[in-house]
PDB file of C-alpha atoms in Angstrom:
ATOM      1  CA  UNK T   1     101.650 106.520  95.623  1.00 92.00           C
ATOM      2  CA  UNK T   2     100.200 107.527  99.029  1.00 97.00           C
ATOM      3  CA  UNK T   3     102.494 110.021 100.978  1.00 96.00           C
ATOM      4  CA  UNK T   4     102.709 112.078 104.234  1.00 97.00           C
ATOM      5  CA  UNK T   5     103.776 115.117 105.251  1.00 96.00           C
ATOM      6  CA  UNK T   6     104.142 116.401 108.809  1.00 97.00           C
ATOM      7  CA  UNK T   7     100.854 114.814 109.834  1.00 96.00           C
ATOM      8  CA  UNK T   8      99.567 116.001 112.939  1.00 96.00           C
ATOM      9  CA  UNK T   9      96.345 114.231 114.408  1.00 95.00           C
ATOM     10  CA  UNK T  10      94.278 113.026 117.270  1.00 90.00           C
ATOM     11  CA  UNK T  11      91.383 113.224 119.713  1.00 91.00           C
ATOM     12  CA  UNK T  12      89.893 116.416 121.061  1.00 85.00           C
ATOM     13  CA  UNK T  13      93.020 117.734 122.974  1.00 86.00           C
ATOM     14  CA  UNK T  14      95.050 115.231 122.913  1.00 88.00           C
ATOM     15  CA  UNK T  15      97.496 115.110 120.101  1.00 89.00           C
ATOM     16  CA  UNK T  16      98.870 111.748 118.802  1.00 93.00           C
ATOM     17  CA  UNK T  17     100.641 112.526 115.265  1.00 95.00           C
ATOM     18  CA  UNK T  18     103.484 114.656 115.990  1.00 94.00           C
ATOM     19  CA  UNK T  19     104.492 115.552 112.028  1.00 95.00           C
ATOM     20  CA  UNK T  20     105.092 112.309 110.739  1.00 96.00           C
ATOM     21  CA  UNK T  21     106.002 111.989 106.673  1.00 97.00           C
ATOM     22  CA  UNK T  22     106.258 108.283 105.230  1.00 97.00           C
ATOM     23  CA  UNK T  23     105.880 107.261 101.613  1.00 97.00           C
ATOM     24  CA  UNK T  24     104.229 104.272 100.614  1.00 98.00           C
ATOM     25  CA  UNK T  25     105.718 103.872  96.527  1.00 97.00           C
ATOM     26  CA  UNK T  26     102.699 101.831  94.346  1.00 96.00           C
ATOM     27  CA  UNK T  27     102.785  98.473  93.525  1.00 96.00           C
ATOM     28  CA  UNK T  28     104.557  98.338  97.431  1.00 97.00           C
ATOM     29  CA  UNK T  29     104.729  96.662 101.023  1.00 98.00           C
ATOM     30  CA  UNK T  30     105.165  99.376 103.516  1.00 98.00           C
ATOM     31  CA  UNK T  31     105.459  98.207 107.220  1.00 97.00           C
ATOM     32  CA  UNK T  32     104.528 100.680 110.313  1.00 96.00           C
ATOM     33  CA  UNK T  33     105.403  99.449 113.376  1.00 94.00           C
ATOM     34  CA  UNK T  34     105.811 100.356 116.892  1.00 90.00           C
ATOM     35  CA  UNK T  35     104.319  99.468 120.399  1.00 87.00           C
ATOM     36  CA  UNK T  36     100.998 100.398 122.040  1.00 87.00           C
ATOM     37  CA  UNK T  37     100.035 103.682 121.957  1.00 88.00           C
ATOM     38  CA  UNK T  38     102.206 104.933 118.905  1.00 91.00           C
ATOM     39  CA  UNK T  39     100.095 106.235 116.602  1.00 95.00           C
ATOM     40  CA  UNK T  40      99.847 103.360 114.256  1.00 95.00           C
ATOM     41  CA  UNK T  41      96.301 103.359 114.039  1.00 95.00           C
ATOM     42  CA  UNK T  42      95.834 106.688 114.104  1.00 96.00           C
ATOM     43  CA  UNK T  43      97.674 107.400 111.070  1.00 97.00           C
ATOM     44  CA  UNK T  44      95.518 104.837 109.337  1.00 97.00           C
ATOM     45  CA  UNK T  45      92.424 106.425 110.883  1.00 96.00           C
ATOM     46  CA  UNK T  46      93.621 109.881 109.857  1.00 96.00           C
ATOM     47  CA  UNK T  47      94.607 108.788 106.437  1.00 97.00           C
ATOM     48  CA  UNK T  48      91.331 107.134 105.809  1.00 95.00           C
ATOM     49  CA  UNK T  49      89.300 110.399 107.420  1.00 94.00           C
ATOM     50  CA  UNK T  50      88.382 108.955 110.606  1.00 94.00           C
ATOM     51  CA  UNK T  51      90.410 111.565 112.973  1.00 94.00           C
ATOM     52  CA  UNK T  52      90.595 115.043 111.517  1.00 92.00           C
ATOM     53  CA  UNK T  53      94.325 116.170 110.224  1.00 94.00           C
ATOM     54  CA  UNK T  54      95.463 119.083 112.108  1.00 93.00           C
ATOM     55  CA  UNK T  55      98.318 119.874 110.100  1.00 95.00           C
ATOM     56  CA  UNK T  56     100.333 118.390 107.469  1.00 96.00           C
ATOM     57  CA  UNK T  57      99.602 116.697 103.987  1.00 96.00           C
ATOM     58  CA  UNK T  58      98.302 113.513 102.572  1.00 97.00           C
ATOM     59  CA  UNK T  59      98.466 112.704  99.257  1.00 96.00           C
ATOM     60  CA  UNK T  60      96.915 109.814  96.958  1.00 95.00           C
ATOM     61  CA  UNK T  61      99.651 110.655  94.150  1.00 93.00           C
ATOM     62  CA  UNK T  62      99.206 114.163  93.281  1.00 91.00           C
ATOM     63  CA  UNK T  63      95.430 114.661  94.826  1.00 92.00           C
ATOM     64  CA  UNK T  64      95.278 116.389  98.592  1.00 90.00           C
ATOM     65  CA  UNK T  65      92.991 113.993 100.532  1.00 93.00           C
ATOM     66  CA  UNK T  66      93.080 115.169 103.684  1.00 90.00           C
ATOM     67  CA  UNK T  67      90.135 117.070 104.544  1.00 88.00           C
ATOM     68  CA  UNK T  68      87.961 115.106 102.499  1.00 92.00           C
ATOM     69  CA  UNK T  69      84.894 112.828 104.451  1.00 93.00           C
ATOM     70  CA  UNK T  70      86.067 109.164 105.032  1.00 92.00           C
ATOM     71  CA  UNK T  71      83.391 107.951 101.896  1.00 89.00           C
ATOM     72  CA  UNK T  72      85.316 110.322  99.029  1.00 91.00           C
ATOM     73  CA  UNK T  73      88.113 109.011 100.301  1.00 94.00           C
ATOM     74  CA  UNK T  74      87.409 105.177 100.116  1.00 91.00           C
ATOM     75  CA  UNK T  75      85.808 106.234  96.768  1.00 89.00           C
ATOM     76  CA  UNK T  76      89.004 107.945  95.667  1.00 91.00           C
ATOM     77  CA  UNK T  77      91.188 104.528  96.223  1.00 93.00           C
ATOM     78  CA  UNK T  78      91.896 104.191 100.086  1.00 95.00           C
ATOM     79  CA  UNK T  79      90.336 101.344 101.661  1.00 95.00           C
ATOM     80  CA  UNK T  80      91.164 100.453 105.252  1.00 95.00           C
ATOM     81  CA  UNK T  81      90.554  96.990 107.052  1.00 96.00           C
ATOM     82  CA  UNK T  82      89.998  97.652 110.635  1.00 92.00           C
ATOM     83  CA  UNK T  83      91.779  96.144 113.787  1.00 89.00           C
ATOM     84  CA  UNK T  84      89.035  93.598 114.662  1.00 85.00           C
ATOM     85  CA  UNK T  85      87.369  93.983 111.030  1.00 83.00           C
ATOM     86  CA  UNK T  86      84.255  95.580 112.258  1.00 87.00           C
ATOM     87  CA  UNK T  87      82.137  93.395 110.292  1.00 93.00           C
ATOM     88  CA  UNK T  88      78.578  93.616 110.427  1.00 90.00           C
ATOM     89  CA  UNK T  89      77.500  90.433 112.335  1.00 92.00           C
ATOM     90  CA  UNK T  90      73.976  89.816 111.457  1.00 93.00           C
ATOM     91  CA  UNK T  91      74.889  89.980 107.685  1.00 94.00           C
ATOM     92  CA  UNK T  92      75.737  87.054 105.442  1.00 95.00           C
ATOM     93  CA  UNK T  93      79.414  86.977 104.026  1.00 95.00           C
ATOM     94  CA  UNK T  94      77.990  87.638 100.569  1.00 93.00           C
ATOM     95  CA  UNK T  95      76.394  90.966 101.885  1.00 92.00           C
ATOM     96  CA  UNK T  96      79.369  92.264 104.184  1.00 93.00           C
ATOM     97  CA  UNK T  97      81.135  92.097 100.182  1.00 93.00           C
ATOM     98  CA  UNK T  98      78.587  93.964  98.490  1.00 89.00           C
ATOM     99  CA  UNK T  99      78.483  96.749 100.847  1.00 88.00           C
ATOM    100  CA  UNK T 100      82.959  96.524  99.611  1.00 85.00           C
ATOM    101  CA  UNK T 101      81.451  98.088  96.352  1.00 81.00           C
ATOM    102  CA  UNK T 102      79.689 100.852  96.797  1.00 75.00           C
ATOM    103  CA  UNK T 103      82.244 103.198  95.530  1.00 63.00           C
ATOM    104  CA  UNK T 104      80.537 104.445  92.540  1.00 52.00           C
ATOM    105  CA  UNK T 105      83.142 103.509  90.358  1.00 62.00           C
ATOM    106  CA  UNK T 106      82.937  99.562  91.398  1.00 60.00           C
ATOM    107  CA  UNK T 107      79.530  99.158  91.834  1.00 66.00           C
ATOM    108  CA  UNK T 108      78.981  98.193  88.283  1.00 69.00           C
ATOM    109  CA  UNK T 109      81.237  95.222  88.578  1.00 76.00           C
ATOM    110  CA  UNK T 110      80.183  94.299  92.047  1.00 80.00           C
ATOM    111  CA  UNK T 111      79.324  90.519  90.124  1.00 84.00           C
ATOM    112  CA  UNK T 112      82.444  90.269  88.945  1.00 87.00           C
ATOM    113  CA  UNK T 113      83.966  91.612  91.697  1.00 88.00           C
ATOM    114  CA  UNK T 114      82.816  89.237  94.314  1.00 89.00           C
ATOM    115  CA  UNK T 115      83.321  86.517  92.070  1.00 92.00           C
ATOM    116  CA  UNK T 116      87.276  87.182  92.173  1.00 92.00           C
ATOM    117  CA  UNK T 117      87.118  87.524  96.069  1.00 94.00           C
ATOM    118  CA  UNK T 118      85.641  83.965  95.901  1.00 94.00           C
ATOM    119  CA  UNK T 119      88.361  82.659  93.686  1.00 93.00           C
ATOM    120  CA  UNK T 120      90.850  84.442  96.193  1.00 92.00           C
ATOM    121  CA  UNK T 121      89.444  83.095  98.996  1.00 93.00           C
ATOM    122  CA  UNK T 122      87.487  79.927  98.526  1.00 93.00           C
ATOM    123  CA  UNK T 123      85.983  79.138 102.048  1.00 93.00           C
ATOM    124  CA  UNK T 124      84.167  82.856 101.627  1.00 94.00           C
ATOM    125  CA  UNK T 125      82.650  81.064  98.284  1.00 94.00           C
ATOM    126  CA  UNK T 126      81.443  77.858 100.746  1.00 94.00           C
ATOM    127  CA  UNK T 127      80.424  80.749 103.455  1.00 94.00           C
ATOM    128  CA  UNK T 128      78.242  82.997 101.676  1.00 93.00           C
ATOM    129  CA  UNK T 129      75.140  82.952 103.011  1.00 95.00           C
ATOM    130  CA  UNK T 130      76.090  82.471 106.273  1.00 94.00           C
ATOM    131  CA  UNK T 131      76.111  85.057 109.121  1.00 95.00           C
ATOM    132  CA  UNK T 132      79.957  86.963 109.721  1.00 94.00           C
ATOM    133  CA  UNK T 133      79.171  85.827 112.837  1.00 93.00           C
ATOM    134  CA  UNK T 134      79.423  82.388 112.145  1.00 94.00           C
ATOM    135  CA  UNK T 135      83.164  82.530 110.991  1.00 93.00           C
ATOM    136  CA  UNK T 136      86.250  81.636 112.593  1.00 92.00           C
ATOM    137  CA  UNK T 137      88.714  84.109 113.338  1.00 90.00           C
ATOM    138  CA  UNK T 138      90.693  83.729 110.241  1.00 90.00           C
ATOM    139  CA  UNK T 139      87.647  83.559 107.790  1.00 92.00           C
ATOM    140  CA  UNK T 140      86.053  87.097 109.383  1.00 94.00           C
ATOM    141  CA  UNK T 141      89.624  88.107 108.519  1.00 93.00           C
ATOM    142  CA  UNK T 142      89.033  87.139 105.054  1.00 93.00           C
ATOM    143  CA  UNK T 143      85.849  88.937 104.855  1.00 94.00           C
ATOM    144  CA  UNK T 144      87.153  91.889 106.384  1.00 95.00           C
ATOM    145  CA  UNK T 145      89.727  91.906 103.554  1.00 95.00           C
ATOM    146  CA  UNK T 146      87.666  90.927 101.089  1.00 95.00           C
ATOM    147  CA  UNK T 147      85.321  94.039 101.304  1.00 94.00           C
ATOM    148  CA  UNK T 148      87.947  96.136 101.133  1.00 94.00           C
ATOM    149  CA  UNK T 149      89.093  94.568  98.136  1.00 94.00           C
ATOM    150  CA  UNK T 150      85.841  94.572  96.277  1.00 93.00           C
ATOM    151  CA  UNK T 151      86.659  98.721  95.808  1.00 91.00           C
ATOM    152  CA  UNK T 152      89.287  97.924  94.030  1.00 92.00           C
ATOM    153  CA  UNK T 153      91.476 100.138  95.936  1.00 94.00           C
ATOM    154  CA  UNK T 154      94.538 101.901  95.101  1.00 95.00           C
ATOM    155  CA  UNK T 155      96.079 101.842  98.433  1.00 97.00           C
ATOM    156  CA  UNK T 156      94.991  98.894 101.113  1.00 98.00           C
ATOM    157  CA  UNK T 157      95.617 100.270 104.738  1.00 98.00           C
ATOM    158  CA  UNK T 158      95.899  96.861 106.816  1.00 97.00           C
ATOM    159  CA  UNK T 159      95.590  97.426 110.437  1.00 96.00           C
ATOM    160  CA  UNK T 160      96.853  94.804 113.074  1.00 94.00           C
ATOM    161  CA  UNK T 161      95.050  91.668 110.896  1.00 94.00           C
ATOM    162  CA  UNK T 162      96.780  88.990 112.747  1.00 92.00           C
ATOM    163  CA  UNK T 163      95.344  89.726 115.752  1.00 89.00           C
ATOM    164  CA  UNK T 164      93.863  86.839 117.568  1.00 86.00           C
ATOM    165  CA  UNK T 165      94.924  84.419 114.791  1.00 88.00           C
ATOM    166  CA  UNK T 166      96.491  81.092 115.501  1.00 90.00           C
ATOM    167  CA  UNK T 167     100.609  80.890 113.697  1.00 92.00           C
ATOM    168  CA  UNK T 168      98.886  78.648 110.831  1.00 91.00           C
ATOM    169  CA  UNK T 169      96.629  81.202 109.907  1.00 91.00           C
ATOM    170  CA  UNK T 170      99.236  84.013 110.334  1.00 93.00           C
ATOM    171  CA  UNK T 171     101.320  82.139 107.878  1.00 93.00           C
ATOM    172  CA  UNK T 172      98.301  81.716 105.486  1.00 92.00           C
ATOM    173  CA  UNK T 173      97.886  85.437 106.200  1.00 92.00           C
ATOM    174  CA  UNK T 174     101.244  86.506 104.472  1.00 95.00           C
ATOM    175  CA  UNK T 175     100.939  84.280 101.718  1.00 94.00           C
ATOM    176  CA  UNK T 176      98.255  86.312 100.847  1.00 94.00           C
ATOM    177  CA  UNK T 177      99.383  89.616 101.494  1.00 96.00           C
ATOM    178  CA  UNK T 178     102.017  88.928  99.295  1.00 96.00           C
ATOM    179  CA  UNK T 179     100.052  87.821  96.537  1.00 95.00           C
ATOM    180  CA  UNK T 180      98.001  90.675  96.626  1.00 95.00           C
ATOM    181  CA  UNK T 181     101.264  92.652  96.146  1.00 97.00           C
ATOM    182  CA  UNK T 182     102.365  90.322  93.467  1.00 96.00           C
ATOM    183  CA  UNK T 183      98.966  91.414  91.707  1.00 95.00           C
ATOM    184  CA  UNK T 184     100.068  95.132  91.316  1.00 95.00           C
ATOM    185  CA  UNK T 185      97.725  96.040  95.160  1.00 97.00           C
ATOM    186  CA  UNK T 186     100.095  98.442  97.156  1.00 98.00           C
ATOM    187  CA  UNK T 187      99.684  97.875 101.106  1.00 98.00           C
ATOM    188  CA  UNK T 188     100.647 100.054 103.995  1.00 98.00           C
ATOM    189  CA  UNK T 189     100.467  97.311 107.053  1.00 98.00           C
ATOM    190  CA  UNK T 190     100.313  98.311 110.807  1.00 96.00           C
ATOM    191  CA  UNK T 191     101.581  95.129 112.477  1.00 91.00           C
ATOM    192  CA  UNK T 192     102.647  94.228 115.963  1.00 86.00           C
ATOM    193  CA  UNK T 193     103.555  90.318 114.797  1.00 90.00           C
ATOM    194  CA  UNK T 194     107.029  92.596 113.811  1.00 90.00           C
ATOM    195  CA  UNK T 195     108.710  88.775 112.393  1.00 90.00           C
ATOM    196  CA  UNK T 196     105.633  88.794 110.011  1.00 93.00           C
ATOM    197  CA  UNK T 197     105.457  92.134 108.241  1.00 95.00           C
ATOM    198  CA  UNK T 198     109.296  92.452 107.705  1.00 94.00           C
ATOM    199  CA  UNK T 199     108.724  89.213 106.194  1.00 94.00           C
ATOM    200  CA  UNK T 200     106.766  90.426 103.964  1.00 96.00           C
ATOM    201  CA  UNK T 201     107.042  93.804 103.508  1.00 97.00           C
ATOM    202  CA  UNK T 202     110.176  96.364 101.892  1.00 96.00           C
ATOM    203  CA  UNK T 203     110.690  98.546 104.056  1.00 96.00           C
ATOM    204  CA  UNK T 204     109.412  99.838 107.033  1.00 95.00           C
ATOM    205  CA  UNK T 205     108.608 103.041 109.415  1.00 95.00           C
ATOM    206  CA  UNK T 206     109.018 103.106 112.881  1.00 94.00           C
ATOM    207  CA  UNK T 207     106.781 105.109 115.275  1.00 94.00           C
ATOM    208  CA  UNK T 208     106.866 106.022 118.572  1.00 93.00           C
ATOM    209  CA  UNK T 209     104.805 108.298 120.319  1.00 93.00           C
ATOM    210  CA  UNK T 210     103.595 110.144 117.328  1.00 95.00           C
ATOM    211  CA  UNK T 211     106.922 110.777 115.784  1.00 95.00           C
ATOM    212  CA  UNK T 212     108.825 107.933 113.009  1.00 95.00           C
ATOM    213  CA  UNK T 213     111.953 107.552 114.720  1.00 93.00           C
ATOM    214  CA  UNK T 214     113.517 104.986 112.046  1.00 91.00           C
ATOM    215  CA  UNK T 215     113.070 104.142 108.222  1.00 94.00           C
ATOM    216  CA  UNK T 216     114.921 101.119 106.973  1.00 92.00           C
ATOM    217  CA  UNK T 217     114.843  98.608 104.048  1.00 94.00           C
ATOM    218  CA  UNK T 218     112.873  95.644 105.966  1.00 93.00           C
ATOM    219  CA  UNK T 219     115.946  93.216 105.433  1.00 91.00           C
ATOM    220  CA  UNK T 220     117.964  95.254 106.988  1.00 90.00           C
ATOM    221  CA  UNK T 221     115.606  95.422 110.200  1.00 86.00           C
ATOM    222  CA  UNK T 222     115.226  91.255 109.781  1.00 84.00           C
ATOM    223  CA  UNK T 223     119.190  90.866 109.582  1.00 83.00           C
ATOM    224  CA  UNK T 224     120.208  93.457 112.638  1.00 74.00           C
ATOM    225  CA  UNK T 225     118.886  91.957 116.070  1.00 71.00           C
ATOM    226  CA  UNK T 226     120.471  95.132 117.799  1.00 63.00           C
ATOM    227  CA  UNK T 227     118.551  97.387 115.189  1.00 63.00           C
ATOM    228  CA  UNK T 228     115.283  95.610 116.019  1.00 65.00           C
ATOM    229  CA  UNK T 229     116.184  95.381 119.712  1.00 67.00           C
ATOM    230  CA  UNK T 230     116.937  99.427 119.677  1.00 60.00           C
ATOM    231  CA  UNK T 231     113.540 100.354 118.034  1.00 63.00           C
ATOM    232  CA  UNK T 232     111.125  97.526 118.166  1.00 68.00           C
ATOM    233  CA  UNK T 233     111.218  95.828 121.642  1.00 61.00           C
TER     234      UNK T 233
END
């Protein structure tokens, strides 16, 4: 279980968290959403270690990770995929994966390991030795989620991935999100496409400017238009 508790983060002076808690229970779909400017990615960037915590807790079950640099936390279970992936271009797909498994405790399996991210998704298999920068939008998507994958991570932080994607592969998107949660992989998702991650997600955290202002079971959010109107438009 990842939780936290009266986060407080941001840049230099500026301060974006205002004490925000949220749980995200394992083996679970946990929505955050809000506009432009909320804090969304900043809470992913301050979970992962990428903006120092100011105040508050976060936990990876009962282990304090805050604090820690960004690579002992990846190699304690957090893996993040980046709004625009952040892939390196000049690499082939096969090595963007391998550089997914250099948490000590995958890098022994990194075979295996990139042999079930090929299963998952074939047209990375037919890819491989091509250049990131040769994909589509949707297959650099698939890479960027991939390598985070190949850590085997406890908790996958998914932030905005259907940006720039065409409805098809949106759809093809949440198919797989969900099957990655039907494997056992618990997945906090920052998502603007609101119809598509209360489709496929529990329940779901609102933010706005730094604070969560609303915490609902997603079908309650998907069935109340005045709910959704009140805190999401």
């Amino acid at each position: 279980m990842l939780s936290l508790s009266g986060l407080e983060a941001g840049y230099g002076r500026l301060r974006v968290l205002r004490g925000i808690s949220l749980t995200v229970p394992k083996g679970r779909i946990v929505a955050l959403l809000g506009g432009n400017g909320a804090g969304k990615t900043t809470t992913l960037r301050a979970i992962s270690g990428l903006v120092p915590v100011r105040a508050g807790e976060v936990r990876l079950g009962d282990i304090l990770i805050h604090g820690l640099p960004s690579h002992r936390i990846f190699a304690a279970g957090i893996a993040l995929v980046p709004q625009g992936r952040e892939l390196f271009p000049e690499m082939t797909v096969a090595e963007n994966l391998e550089l997914g498994a250099l948490a000590a405790r995958t890098r022994p399996d990194m075979p295996a390991l990139r042999q079930e991210i090929y299963d998952r998704f074939p047209r990375l298999r037919e890819r491989a030795r091509q250049r990131a920068a040769s994909l589509s939008g949707g297959e650099q998507q698939m890479l960027a989620m991939g390598r985070a994958l190949m850590s085997r991570p406890d908790v996958l932080l998914l932030d905005e991935p259907t940006t720039g994607l065409a409805p098809l592969i949106v759809r093809e998107l949440a198919r797989t999100i969900l099957e990655l949660n039907r494997a056992g992989q618990t997945i906090l998702l920052v998502e603007q496409n609101v119809k598509m991650a209360l489709a496929v997600a529990e329940e779901a955290y609102v933010i706005r400017q730094g604070e969560i202002v609303l915490h609902a079971p997603a079908a309650e959010l998907r069935a109340s238009e005045e709910l959704s109107r009140a805190y999401l438009s």
